[in-house]
mmCIF file of C-alpha atoms in Angstrom:
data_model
loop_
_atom_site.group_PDB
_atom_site.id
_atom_site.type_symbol
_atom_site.label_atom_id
_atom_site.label_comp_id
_atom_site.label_asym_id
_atom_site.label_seq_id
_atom_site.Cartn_x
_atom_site.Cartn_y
_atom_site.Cartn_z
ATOM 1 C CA UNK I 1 14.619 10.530 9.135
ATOM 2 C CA UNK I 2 15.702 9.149 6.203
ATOM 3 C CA UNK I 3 14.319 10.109 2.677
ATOM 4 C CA UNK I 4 14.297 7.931 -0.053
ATOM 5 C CA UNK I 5 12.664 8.474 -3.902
ATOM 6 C CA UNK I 6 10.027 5.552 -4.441
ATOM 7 C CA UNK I 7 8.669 4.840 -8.090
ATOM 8 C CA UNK I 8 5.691 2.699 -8.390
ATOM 9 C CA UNK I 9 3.166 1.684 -10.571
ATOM 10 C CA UNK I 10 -0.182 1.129 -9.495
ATOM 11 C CA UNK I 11 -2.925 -1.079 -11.003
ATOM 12 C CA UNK I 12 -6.514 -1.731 -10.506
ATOM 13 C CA UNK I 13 -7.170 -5.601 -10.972
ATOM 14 C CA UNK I 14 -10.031 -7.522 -10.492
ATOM 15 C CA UNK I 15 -9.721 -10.100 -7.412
ATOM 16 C CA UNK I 16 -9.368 -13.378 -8.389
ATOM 17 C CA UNK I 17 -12.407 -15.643 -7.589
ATOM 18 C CA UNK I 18 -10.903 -18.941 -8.714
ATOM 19 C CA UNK I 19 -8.816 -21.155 -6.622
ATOM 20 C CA UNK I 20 -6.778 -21.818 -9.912
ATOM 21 C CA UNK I 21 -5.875 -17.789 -10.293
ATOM 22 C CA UNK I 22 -5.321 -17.709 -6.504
ATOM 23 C CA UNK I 23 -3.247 -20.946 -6.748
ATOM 24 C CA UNK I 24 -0.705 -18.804 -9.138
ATOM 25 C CA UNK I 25 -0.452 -16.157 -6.805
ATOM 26 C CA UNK I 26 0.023 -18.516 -3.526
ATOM 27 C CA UNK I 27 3.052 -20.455 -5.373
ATOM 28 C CA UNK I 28 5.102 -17.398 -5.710
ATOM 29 C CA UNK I 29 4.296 -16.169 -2.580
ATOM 30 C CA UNK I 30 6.584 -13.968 -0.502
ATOM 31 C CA UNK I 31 5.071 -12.971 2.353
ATOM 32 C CA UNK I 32 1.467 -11.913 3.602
ATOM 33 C CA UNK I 33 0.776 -8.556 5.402
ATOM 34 C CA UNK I 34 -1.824 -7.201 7.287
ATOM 35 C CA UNK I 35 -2.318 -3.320 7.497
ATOM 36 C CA UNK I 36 -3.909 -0.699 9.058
ATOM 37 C CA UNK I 37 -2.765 3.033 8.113
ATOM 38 C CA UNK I 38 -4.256 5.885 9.639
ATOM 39 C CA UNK I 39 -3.494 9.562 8.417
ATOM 40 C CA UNK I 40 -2.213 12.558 10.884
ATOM 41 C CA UNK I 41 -3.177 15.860 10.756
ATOM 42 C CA UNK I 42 -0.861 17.565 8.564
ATOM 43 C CA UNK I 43 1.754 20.094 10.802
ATOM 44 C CA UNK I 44 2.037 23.102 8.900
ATOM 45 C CA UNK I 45 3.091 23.286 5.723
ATOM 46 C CA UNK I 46 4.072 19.571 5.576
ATOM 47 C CA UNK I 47 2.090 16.747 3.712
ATOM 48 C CA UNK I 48 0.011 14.941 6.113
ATOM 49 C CA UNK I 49 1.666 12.273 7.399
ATOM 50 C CA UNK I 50 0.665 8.362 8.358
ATOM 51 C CA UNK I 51 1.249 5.780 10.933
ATOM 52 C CA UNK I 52 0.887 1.975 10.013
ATOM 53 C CA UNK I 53 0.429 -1.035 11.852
ATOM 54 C CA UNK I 54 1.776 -4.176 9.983
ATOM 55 C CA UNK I 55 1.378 -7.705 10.675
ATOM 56 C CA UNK I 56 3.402 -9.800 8.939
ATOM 57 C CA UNK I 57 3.684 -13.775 8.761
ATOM 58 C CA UNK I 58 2.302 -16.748 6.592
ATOM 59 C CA UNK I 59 2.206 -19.034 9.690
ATOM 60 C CA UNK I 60 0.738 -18.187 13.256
ATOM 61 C CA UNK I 61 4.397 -16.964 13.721
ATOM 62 C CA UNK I 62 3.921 -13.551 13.282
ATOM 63 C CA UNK I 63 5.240 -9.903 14.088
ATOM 64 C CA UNK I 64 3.665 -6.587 14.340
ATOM 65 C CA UNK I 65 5.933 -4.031 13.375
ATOM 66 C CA UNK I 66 4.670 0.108 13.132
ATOM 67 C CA UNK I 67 5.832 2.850 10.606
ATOM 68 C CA UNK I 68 5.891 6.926 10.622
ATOM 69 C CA UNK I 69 5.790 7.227 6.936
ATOM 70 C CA UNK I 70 5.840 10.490 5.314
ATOM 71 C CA UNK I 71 5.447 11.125 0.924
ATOM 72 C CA UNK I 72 5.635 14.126 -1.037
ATOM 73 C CA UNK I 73 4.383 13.903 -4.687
ATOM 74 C CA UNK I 74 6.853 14.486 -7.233
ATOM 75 C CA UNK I 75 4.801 13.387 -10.708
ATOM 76 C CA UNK I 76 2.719 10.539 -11.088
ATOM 77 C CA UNK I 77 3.718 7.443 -9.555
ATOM 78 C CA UNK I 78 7.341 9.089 -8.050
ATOM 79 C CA UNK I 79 7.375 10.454 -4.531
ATOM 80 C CA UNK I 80 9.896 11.644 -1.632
ATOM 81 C CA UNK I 81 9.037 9.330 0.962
ATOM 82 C CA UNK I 82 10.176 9.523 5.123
ATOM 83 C CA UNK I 83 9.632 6.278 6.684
ATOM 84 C CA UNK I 84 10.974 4.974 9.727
ATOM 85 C CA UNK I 85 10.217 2.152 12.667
ATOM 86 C CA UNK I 86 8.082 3.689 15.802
ATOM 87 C CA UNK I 87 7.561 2.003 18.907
ATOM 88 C CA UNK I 88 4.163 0.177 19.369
ATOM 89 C CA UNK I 89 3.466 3.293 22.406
ATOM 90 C CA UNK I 90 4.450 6.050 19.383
ATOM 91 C CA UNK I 91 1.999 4.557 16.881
ATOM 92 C CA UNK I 92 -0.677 4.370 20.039
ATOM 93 C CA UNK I 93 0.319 7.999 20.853
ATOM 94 C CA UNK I 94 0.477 9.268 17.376
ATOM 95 C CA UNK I 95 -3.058 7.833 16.496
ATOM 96 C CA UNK I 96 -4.762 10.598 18.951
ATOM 97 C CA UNK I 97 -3.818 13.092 16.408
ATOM 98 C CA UNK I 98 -5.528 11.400 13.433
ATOM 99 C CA UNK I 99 -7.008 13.420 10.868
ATOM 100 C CA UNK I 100 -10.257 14.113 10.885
ATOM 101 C CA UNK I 101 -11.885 13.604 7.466
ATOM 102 C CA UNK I 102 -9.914 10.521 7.198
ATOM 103 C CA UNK I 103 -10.676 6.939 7.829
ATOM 104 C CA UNK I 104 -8.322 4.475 8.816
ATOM 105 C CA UNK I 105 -7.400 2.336 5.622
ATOM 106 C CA UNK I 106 -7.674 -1.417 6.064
ATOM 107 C CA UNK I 107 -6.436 -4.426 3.815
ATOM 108 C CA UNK I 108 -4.035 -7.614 3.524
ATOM 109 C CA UNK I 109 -1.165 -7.254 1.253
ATOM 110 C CA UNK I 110 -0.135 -10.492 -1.171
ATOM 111 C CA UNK I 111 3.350 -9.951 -1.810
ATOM 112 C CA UNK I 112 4.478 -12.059 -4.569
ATOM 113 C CA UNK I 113 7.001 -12.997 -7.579
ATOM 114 C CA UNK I 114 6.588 -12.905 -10.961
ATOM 115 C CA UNK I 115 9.104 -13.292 -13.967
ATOM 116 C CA UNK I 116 11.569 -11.689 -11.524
ATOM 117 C CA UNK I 117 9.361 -9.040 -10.592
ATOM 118 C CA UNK I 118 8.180 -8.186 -6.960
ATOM 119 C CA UNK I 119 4.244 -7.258 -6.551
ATOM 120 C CA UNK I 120 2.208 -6.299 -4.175
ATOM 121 C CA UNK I 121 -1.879 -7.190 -4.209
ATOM 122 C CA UNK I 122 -3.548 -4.906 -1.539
ATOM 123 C CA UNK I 123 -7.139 -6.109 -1.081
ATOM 124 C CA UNK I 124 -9.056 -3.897 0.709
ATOM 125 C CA UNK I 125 -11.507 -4.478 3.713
ATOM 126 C CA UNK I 126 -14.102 -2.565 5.324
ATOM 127 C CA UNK I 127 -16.184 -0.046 3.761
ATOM 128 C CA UNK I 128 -13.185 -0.487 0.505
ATOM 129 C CA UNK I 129 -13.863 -3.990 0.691
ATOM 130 C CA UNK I 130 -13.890 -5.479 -2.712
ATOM 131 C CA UNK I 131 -11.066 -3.215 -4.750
ATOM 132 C CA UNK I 132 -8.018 -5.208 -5.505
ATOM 133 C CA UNK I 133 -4.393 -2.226 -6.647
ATOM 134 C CA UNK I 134 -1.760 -4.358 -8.149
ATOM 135 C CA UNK I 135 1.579 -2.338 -6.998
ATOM 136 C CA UNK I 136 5.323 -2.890 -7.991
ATOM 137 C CA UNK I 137 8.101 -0.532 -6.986
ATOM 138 C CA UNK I 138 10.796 0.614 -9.864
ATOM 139 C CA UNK I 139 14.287 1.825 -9.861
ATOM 140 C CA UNK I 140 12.661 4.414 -12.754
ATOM 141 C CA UNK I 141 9.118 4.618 -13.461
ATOM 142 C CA UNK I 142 9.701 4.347 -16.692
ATOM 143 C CA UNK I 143 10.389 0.738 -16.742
ATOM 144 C CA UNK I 144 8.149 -1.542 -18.387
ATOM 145 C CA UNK I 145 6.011 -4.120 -16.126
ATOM 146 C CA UNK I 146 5.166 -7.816 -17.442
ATOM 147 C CA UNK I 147 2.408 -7.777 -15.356
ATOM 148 C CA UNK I 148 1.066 -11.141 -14.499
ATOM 149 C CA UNK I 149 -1.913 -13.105 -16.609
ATOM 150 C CA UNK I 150 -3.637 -14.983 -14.251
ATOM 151 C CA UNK I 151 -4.687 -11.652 -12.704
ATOM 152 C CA UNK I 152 -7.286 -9.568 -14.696
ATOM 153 C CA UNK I 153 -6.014 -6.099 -14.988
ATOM 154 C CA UNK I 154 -9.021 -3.475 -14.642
ATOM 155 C CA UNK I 155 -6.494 -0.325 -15.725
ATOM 156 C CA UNK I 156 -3.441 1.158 -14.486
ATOM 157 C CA UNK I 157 -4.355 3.696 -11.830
ATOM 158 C CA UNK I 158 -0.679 5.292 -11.553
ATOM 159 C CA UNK I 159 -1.753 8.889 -12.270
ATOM 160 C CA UNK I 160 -5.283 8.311 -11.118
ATOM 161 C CA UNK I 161 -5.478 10.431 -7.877
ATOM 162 C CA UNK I 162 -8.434 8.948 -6.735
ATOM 163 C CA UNK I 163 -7.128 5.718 -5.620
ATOM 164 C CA UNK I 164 -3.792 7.185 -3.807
ATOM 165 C CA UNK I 165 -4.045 5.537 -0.572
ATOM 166 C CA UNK I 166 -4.761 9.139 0.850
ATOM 167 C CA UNK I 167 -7.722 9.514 -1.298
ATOM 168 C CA UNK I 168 -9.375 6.210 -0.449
ATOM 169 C CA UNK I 169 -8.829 7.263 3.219
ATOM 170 C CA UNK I 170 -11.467 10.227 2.704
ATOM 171 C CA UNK I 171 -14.766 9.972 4.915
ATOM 172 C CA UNK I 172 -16.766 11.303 2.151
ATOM 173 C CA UNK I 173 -16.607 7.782 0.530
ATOM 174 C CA UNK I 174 -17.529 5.984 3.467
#
């Protein structure tokens, strides 16, 4: 399995209510994802691991494609990440050994342009519905982001434990 160092800063925004802010987004728009990620009970000494189901497609033409992804923290916003394609019966097989203080994490990725910059809007659903992270992946985290005005930028949440993906997962908040 291939590892690869991802850099990323994360940012909680407030969701757009306006068709006008929305309209900004939806010009610039890349492609539209829908994702489930459920966690695995860690194996040893390894970080726990995940499994995700994505949908992908603006139009009713759509594929489903599933993911054994794997991160170890580095520092704040910089991780070794695993990731590779599974088989739709691997992600089946691999969700019987979920983790049990975990809830699967549900919510439809925007992925978008601005000023030559590639973001990603998760909005959440289910019992997270309502929080809005602003992502965008760097060659070096210490690259500045223009971040986009027409979305209202909460705070950046890149050192912020609490909203790692793994945290949010937590049955404790639910």
């Amino acid at each position: 399995m291939p590892t690869q160092i991802e850099s990323e800063k994360k940012f909680l925004v407030k969701f757009p209510k306006s068709w006008s802010a929305l309209t900004e987004i939806f010009d610039k728009l890349i492609n539209v994802k829908r994702i489930s990620q459920t966690y695995l009970k860690p194996e040893g000494k390894e970080p726990s691991a995940r499994v995700r189901k994505t949908v992908e497609g603006l139009t009713g033409d759509t594929d489903t494609i599933y993911h054994y992804n794997q991160k170890e923290f580095i520092e704040a916003g910089v991780h070794k990440e695993k990731e590779h394609e599974i088989s739709k019966s691997e992600y089946e097989k691999s969700l019987k050994k979920c983790h049990t203080d975990k809830v699967a994490v549900e919510k439809t990725r925007f992925v978008f342009k601005y000023n030559d910059q590639i973001f990603e809007l998760d909005v959440f659903k289910g019992p997270l519905k309502g929080l809005a992270i602003l992502e965008i992946e760097l060659k070096d985290i210490k690259n500045s982001v223009e971040l986009p005005p027409f979305l209202k930028v909460i705070k950046e949440i890149t050192k912020d434990k609490s909203f790692t993906n793994f945290s949010l997962a937590d049955k404790k908040l639910h």
